[in-house]
Coordinates of C-alpha atoms and ligand atoms in Angstrom, one line a residue:
X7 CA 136.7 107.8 126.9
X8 CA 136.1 107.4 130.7
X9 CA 133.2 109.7 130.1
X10 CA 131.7 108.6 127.8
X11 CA 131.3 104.8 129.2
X12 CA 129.7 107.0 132.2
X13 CA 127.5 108.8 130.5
X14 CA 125.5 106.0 128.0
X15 CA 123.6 104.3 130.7
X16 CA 122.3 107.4 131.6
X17 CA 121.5 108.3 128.0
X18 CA 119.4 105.5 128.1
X19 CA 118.0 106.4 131.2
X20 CA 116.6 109.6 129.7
X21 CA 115.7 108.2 126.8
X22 CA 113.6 105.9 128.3
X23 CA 112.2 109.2 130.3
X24 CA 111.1 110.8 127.5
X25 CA 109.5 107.7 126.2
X26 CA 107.5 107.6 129.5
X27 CA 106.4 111.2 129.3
X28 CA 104.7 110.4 125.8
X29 CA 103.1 107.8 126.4
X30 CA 101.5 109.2 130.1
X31 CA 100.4 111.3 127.3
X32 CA 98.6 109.8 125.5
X33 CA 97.5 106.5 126.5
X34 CA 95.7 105.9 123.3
X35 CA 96.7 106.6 120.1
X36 CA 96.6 110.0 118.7
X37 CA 95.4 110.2 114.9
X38 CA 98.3 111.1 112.5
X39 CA 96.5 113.8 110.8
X40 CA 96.6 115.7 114.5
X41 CA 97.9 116.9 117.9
X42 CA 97.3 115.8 121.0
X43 CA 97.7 117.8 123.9
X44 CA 97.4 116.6 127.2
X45 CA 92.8 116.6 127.1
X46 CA 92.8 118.5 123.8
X47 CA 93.2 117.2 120.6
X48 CA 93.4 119.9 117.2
X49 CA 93.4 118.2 113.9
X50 CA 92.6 121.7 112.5
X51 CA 93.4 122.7 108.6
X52 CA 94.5 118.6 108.0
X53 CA 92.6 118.9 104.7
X54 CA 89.8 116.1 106.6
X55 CA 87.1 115.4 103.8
X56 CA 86.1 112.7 106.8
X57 CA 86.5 112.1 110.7
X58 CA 89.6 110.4 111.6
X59 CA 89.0 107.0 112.5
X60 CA 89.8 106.6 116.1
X61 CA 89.5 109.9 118.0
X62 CA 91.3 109.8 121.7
X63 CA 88.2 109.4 124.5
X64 CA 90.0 111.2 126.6
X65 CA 89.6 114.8 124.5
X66 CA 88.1 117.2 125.9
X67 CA 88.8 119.6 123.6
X68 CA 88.5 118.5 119.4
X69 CA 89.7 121.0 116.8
X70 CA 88.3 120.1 113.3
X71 CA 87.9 123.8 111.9
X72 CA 89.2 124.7 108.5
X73 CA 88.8 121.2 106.9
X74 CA 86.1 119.7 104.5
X75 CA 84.1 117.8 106.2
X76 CA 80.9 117.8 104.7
X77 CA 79.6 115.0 106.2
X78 CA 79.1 113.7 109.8
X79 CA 77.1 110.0 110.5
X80 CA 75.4 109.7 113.4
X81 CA 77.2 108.9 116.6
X82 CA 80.4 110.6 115.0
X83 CA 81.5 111.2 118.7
X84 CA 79.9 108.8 120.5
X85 CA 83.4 107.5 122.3
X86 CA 84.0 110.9 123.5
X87 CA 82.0 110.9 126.4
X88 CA 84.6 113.4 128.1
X89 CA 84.0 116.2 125.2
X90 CA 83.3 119.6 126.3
X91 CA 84.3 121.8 123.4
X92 CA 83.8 121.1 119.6
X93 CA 85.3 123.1 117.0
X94 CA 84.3 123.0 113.6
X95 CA 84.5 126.1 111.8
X96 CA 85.3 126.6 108.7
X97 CA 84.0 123.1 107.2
X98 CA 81.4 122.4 104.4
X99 CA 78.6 121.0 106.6
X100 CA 75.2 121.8 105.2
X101 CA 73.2 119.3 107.4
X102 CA 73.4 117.0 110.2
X103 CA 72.4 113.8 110.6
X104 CA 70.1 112.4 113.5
X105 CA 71.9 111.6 116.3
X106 CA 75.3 113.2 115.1
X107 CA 76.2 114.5 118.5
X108 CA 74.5 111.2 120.3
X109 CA 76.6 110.5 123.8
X110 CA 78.0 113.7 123.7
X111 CA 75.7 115.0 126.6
X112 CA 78.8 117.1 128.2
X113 CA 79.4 119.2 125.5
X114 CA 79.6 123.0 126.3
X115 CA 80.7 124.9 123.7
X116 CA 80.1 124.2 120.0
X117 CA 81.2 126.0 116.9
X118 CA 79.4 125.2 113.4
X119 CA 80.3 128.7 112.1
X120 CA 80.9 129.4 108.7
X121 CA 79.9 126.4 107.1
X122 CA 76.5 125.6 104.8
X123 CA 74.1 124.9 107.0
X124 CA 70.5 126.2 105.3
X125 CA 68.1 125.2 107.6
X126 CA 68.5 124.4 111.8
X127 CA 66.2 121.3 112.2
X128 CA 64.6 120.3 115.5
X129 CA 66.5 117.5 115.8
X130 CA 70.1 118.8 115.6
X131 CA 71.2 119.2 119.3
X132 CA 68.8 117.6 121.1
X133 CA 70.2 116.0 124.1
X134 CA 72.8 118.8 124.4
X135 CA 71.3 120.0 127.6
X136 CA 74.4 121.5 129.0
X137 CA 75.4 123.1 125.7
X138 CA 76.6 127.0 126.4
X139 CA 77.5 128.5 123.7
X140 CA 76.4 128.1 120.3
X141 CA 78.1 129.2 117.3
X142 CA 76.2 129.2 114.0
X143 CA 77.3 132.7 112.3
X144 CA 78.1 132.8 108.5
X145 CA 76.3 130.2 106.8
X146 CA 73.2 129.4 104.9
X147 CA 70.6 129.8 107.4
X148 CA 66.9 130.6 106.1
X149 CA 65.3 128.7 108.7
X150 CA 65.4 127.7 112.5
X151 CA 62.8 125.0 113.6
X152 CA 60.9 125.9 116.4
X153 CA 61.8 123.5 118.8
X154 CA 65.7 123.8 118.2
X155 CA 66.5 125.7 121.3
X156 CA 63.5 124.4 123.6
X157 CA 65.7 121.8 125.6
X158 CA 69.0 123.7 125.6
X159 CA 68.4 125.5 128.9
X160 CA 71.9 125.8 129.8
X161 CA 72.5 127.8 126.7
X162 CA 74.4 131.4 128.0
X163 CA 75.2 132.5 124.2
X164 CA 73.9 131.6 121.0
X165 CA 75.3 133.5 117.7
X166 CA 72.9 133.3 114.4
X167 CA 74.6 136.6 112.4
X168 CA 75.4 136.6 108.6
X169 CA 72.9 134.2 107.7
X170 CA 69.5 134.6 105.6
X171 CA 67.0 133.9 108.3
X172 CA 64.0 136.0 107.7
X173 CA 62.0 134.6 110.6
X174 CA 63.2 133.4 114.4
X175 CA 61.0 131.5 116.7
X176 CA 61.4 134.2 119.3
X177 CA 58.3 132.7 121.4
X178 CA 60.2 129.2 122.1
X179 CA 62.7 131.4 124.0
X180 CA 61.2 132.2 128.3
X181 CA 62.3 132.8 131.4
X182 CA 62.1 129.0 132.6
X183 CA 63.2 127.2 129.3
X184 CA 66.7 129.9 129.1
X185 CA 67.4 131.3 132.5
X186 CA 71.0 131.8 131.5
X187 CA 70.5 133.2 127.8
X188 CA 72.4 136.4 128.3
X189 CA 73.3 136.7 124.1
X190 CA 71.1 136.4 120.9
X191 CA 72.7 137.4 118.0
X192 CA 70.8 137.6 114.5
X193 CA 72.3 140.8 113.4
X194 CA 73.1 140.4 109.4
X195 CA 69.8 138.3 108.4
X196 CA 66.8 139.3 106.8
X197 CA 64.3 139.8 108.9
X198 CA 61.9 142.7 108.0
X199 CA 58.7 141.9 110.5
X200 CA 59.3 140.6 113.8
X201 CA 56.7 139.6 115.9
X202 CA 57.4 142.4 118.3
X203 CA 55.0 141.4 120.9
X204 CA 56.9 138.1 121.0
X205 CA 60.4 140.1 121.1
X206 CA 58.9 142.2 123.9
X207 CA 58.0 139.4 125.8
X208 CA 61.7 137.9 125.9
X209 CA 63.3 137.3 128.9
X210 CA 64.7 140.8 130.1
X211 CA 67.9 139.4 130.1
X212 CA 67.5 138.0 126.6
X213 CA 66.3 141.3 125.8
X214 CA 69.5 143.3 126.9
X215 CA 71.8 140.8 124.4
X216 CA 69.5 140.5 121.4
X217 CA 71.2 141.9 118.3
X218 CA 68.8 142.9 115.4
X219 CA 71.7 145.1 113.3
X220 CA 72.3 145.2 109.8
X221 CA 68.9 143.3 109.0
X222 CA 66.0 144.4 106.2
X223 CA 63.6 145.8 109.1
X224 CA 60.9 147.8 108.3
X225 CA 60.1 150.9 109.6
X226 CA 56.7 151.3 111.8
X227 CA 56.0 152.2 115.0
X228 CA 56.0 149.3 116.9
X229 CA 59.5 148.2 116.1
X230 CA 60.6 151.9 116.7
X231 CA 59.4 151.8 120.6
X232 CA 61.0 148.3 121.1
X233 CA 64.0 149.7 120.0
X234 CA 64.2 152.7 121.4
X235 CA 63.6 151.2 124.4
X236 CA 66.6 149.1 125.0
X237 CA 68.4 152.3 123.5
X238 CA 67.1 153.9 126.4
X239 CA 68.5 151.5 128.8
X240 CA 71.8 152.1 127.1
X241 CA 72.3 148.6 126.1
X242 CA 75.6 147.6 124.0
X243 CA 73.7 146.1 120.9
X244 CA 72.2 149.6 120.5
X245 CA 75.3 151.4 121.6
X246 CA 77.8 149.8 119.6
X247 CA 76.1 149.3 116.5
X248 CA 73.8 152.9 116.1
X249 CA 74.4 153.3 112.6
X250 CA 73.9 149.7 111.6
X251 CA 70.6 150.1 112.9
X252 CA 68.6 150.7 109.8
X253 CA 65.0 150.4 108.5
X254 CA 63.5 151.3 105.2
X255 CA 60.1 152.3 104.0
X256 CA 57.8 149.4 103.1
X257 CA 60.9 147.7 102.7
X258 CA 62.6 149.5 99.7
X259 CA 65.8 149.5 100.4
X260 CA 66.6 152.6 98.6
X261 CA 64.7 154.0 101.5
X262 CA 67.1 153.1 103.9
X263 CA 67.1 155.0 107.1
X264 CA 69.1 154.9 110.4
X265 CA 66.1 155.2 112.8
X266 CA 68.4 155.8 115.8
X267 CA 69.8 159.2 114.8
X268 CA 67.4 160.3 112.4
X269 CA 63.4 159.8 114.2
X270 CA 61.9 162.0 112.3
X271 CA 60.0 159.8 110.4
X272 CA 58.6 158.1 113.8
X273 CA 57.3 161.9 114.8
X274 CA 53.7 160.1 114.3
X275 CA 53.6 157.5 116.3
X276 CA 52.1 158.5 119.5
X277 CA 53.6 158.4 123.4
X278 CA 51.9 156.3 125.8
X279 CA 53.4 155.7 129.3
X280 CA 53.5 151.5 130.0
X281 CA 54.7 150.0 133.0
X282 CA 54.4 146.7 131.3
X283 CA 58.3 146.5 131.6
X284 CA 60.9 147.6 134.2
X285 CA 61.5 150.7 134.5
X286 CA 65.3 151.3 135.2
X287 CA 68.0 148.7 135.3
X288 CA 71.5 149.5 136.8
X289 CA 74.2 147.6 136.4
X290 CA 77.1 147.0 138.8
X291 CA 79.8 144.7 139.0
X292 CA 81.4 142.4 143.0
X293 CA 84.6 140.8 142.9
X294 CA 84.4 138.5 145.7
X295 CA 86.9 135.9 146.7
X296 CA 85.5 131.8 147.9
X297 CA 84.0 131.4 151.1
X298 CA 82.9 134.8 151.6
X299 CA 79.3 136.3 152.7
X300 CA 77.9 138.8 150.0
X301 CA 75.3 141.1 150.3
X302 CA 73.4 142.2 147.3
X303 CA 71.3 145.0 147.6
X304 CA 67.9 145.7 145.2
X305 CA 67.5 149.4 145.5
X306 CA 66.0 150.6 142.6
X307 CA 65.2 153.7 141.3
X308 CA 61.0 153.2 142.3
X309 CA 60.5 155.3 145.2
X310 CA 57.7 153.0 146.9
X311 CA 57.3 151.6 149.9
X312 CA 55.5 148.1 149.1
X313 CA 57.3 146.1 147.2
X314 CA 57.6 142.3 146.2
X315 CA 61.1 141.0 145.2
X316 CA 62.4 138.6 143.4
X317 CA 65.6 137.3 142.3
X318 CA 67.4 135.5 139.4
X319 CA 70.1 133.9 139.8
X320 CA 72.7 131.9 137.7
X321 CA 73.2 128.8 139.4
X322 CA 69.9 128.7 141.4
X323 CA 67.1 130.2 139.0
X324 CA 64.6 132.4 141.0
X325 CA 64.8 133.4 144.4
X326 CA 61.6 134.6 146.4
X327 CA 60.7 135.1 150.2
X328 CA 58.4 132.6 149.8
X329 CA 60.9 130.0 148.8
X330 CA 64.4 129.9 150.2
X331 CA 65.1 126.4 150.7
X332 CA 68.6 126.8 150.4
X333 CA 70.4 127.5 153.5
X334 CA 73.2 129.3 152.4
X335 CA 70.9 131.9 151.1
X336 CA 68.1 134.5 152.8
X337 CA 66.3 137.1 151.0
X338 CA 65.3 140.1 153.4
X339 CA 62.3 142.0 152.9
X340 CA 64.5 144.9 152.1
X341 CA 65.5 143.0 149.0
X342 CA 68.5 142.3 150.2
X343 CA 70.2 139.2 149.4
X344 CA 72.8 137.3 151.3
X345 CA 75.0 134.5 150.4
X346 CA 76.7 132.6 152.8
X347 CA 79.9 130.6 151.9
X348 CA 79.8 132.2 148.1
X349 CA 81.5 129.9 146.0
X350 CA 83.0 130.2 142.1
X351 CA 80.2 128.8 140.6
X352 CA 77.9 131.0 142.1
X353 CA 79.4 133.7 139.6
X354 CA 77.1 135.5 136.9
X355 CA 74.8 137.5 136.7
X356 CA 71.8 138.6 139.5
X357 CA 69.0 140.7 138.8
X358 CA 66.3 141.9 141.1
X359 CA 62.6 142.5 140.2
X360 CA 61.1 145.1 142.9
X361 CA 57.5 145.2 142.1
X362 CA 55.7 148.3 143.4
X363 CA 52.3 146.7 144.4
X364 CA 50.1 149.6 144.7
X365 CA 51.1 151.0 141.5
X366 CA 51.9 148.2 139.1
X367 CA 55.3 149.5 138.8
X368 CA 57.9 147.5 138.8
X369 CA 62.3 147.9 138.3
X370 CA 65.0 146.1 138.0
X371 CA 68.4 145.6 139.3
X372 CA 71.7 144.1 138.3
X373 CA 74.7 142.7 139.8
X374 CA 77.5 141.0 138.2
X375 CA 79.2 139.1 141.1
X376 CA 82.3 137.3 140.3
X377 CA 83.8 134.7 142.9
X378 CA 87.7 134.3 142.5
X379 CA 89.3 131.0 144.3
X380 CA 92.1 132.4 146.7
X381 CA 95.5 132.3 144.7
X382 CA 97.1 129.5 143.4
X383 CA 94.5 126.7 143.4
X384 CA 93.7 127.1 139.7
X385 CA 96.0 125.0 137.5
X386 CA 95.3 122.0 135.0
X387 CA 96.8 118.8 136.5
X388 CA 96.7 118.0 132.7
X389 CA 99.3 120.8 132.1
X390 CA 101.0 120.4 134.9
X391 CA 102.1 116.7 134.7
X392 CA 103.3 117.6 131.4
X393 CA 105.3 120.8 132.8
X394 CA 106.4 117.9 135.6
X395 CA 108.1 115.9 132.7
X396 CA 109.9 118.7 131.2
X397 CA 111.1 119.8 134.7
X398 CA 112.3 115.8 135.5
X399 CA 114.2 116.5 132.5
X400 CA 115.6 119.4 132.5
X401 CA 117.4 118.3 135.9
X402 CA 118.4 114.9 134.4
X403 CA 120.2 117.0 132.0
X404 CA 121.6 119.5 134.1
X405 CA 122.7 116.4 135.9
X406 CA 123.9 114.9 132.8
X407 CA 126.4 117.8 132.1
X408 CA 127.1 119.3 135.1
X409 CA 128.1 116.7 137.7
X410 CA 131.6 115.8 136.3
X411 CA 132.8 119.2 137.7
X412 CA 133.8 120.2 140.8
X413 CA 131.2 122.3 143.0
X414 CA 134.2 124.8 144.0
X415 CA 134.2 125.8 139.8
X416 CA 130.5 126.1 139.1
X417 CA 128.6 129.3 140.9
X418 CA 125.5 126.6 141.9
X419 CA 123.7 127.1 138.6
X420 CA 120.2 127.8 139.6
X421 CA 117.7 125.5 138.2
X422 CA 115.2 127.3 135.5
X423 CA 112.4 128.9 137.2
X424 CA 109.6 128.0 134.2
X425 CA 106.8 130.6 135.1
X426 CA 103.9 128.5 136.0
X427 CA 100.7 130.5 134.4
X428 CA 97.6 129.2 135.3
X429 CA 96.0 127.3 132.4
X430 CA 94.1 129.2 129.9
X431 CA 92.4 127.0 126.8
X432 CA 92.7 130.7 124.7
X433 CA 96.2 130.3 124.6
X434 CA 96.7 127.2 123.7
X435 CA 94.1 126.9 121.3
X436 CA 95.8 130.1 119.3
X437 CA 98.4 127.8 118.1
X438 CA 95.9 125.7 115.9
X439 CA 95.0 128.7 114.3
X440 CA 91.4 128.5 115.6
X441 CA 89.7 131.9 114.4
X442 CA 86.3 133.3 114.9
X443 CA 84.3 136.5 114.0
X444 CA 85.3 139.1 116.7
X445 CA 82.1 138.4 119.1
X446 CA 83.9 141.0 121.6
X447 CA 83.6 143.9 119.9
X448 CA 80.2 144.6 121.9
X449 CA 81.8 144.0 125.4
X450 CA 84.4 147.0 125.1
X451 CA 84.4 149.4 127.9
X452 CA 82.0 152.4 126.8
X453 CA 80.1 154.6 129.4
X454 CA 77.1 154.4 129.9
X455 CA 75.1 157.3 128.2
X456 CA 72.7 158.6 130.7
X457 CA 69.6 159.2 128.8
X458 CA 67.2 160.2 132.1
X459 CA 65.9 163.7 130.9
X460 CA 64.3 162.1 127.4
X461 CA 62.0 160.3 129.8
X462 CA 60.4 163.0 131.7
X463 CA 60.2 165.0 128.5
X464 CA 58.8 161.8 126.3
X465 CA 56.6 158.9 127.5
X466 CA 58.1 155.2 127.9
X467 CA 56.2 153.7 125.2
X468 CA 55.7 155.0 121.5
X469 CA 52.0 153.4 119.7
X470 CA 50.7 154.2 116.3
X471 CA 48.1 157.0 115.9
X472 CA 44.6 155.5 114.9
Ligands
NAG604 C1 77.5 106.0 125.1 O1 78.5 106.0 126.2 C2 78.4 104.9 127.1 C3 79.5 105.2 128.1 O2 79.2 106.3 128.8 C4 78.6 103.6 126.4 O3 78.5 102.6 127.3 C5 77.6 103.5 125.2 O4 77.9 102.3 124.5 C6 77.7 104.7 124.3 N1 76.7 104.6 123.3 C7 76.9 104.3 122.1 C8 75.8 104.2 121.2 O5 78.1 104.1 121.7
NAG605 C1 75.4 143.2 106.7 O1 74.9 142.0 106.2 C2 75.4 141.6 104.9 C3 74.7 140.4 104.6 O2 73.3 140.4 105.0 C4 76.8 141.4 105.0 O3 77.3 141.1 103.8 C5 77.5 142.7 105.5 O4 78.9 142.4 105.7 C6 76.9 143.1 106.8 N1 77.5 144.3 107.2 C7 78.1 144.5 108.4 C8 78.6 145.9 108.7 O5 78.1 143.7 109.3
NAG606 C1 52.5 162.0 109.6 O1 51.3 162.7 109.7 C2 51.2 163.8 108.7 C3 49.9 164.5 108.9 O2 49.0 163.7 109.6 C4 51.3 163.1 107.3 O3 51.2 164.1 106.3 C5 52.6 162.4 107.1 O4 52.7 161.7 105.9 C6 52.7 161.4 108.3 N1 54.0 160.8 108.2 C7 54.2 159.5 108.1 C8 55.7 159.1 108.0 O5 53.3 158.7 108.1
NAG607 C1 68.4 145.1 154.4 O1 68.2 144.4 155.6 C2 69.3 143.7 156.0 C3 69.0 142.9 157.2 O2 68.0 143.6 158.0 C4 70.5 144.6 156.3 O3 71.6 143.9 156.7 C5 70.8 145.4 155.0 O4 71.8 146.4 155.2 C6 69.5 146.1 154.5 N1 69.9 146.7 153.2 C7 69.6 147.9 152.8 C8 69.9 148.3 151.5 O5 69.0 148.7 153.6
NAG608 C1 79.1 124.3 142.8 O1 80.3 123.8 143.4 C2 80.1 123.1 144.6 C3 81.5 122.7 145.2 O2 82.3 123.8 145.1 C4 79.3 121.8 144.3 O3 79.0 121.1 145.5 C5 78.0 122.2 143.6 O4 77.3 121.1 143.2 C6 78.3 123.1 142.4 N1 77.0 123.5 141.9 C7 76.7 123.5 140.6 C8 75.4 124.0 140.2 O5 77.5 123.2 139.7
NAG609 C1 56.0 144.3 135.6 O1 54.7 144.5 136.2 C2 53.7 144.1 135.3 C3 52.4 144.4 136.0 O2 52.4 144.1 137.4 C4 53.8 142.6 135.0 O3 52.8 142.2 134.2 C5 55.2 142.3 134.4 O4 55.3 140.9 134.1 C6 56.3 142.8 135.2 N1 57.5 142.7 134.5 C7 58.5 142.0 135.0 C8 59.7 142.0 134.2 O5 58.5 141.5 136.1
NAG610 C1 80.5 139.9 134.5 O1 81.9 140.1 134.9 C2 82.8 139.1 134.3 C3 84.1 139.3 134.9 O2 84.4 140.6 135.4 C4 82.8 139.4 132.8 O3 83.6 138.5 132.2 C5 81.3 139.3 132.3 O4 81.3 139.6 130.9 C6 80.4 140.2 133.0 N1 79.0 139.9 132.6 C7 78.2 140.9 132.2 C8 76.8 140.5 131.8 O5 78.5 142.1 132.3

């Protein structure tokens, strides 16, 4: 009984504990259809026909795939100034109002996939200027406007596959509107005829992570030396996908040919050496840590002596030796680049242009530099405030329980050591289910298939016979 009086006010101590935790949790309401999470709030397969009413401003992260929405009004989010991922996958959108994404100016990552979108008007993400990643695979698509991607020149990866678009605005895409665009995907459409000169004219980068699989293409000549082109360069879409790459004869399907394996049928087209496009691209990978100086070098395989150089870069666009404003960088004439003081978001992806002068050559180089923070400065204070409570309580009920004995009798229980992992939004988002098409499957480790005999035995550059 003496216990027992002892032990109630604490009850109510803890009680009132875990009524402080939950509401530093969430100082608005959470919707009762969903979950809130410290930022991210998931109100994924709730049967939603509509929006809830009042989402949380304070999410970061909104989960609305696998419901029916089928209908959005403009300035659905327009409280969520703080919203940065959007999920909404597996819905019955077929098209979006003006202004529907109005206020949301921070959003990064956006996921429309498999829903009935038919046609991607101008209007749909305008504003979205720091929009990544765009996910649009598996709906309805026959058409995209051709001004939909003009202002979204942060965008880094953009997925069209399973859709029925038979023509792509491929000349909206440049170098200065998409300096980032690392990842086009329209494999799985219907386009037959591209505008080849337009494709050829794609950013390289653009180039190296445009996915034309598993479409209706027709076989002639010009498509064949685009393509066997970037097969040349060994890059993944060609790679992974060889038998999916398919043309047919005046479009019959019944005609159906994998082009890649079987070039027979190209023996007419004639070899022409260009130097329209570079000529060798390497590419290596720097794991760097904050703070650090990092030297990347632009040797290519051109064996000149007067070249030009230039480089992209992620975070600062193009860097000449005519303009280095930035003090933490210097481009030598050697192509070398240095940066000073590297920090985390200078991570991506650099590629050098060396432009032989004299002969109108020109290569290019790649380095993927990644820029780690030193150990242990990585965690969500989000998660961690949460882990905090959980802790706090964990020792109010080791406290509870374990005081009333003597310290002789217990062996000094150790508290729990809860692993701290740094945060990862992949983890947490696997609990609401959140699926998407297996986007990886390209990024897998293969080697690199050195193709560098075919060139001195073929030309670069494959033209029809007139
Ligand atoms: C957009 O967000 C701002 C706050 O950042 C707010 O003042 C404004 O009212 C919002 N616009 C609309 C149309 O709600
Ligand atoms: C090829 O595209 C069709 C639709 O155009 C799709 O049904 C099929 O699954 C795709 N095949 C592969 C291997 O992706
Ligand atoms: C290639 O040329 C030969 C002779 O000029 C011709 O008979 C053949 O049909 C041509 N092949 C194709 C696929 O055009
Ligand atoms: C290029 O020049 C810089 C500075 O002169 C030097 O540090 C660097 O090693 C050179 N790089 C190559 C690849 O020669
Ligand atoms: C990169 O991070 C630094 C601080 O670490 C910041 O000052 C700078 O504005 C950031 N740059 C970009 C482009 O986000
Ligand atoms: C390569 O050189 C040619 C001719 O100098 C130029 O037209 C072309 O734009 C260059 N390509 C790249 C990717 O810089
Ligand atoms: C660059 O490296 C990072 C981390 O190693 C990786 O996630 C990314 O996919 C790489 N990018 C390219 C274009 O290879």
């Amino acid at each position: 009984e003496e216990t027992h009086r002892k032990v109630s006010p604490v009850l109510l101590l803890s009680s009132l504990l875990v009524l402080l935790c939950l509401l530093r949790g969430s100082k608005e309401t959470c919707p009762s259809t969903c979950l809130c999470i410290s930022d991210t709030v998931s109100c994924s397969s709730s049967g939603l026909t509509k929006l809830p009413l009042s989402l949380p401003s304070f999410s970061v992260t909104l989960d609305l795939s696998h419901n029916h929405l089928s209908w959005l009004g403009s300035g659905s989010f327009n409280n969520l100034v703080k919203l940065e991922k959007l999920r909404m996958a597996h819905n019955q959108l077929s098209t979006l109002r003006h202004g529907v994404f109005h206020n949301v100016t921070g959003l990064r990552h956006l996921d429309l996939s498999s829903n009935k979108l038919y046609v991607v008007e101008q209007h749909y993400f305008q504003g979205l200027w720091r929009l990544e990643e765009l996910l649009l695979f598996n709906n309805k698509i026959t058409q995209v406007e051709a001004g939909t991607l003009s202002s979204l020149s942060s965008l880094k990866k953009v997925y069209f596959s399973l859709n029925q678009i038979t023509h792509f605005p491929f000349f909206s895409i440049q170098d200065h509107s998409h300096p980032f665009l690392t990842m086009l995907d329209l494999s799985s459409n219907r386009l037959a005829r591209l505008p080849w000169d337009n494709v050829k004219a794609l950013p390289g980068l653009v180039q190296r992570g445009l996915y034309l699989h598993n479409n209706s293409l027709i076989c002639d000549c010009s498509m064949y030396s685009v393509l066997w082109h970037w097969d040349l360069r060994g890059y993944e879409s060609l790679k992974d996908f060889r038998d999916e790459h398919t043309c047919s004869i005046n479009g019959d399907p019944r005609t159906s040919i994998r082009f890649l394996e079987h070039a027979g049928f190209f023996n007419n087209c004639t070899v022409e050496k260009s130097v329209s496009q570079p000529l060798n691209e390497l590419l290596s990978n720097m794991l760097v840590s904050e703070g650090s100086t990092v030297f990347l070098d632009c040797q290519t395989s051109l064996s000149g002596t007067d070249f030009s150089f230039t480089w992209l870069s992620p975070s600062k666009g193009y860097i000449t030796q005519a303009s280095t404003s930035d003090p933490l960088i210097s481009l030598f004439p050697n192509g070398t680049l240095e940066i000073r003081e590297a920090k985390v978001n200078d991570s991506g992806l650099y590629v050098c242009t060396a432009v032989d002068i004299k002969q109108a050559l020109n290569a290019t180089r790649e380095v993927n530099v990644t820029v780690l923070l030193p150990e242990g400065e990585s965690f969500n204070t989000g998660y961690t405030t949460l882990l905090g409570c959980l802790v706090t309580l964990t020792f109010v009920l080791i406290y509870l329980y374990l005081t009333p004995c003597r310290c002789s009798c217990c062996k000094q229980p150790k508290p729990p050591v809860i692993p701290i992992v740094t945060y990862d939004p992949s983890t947490l988002t696997s609990v609401f289910s959140y699926s998407t098409r297996d986007q990886t499957k390209s990024q897998t480790n293969k080697h690199v298939a050195f193709m560098e005999p075919m060139i001195s035995t073929k030309g670069t550059e494959w033209t029809p016979e007139s």
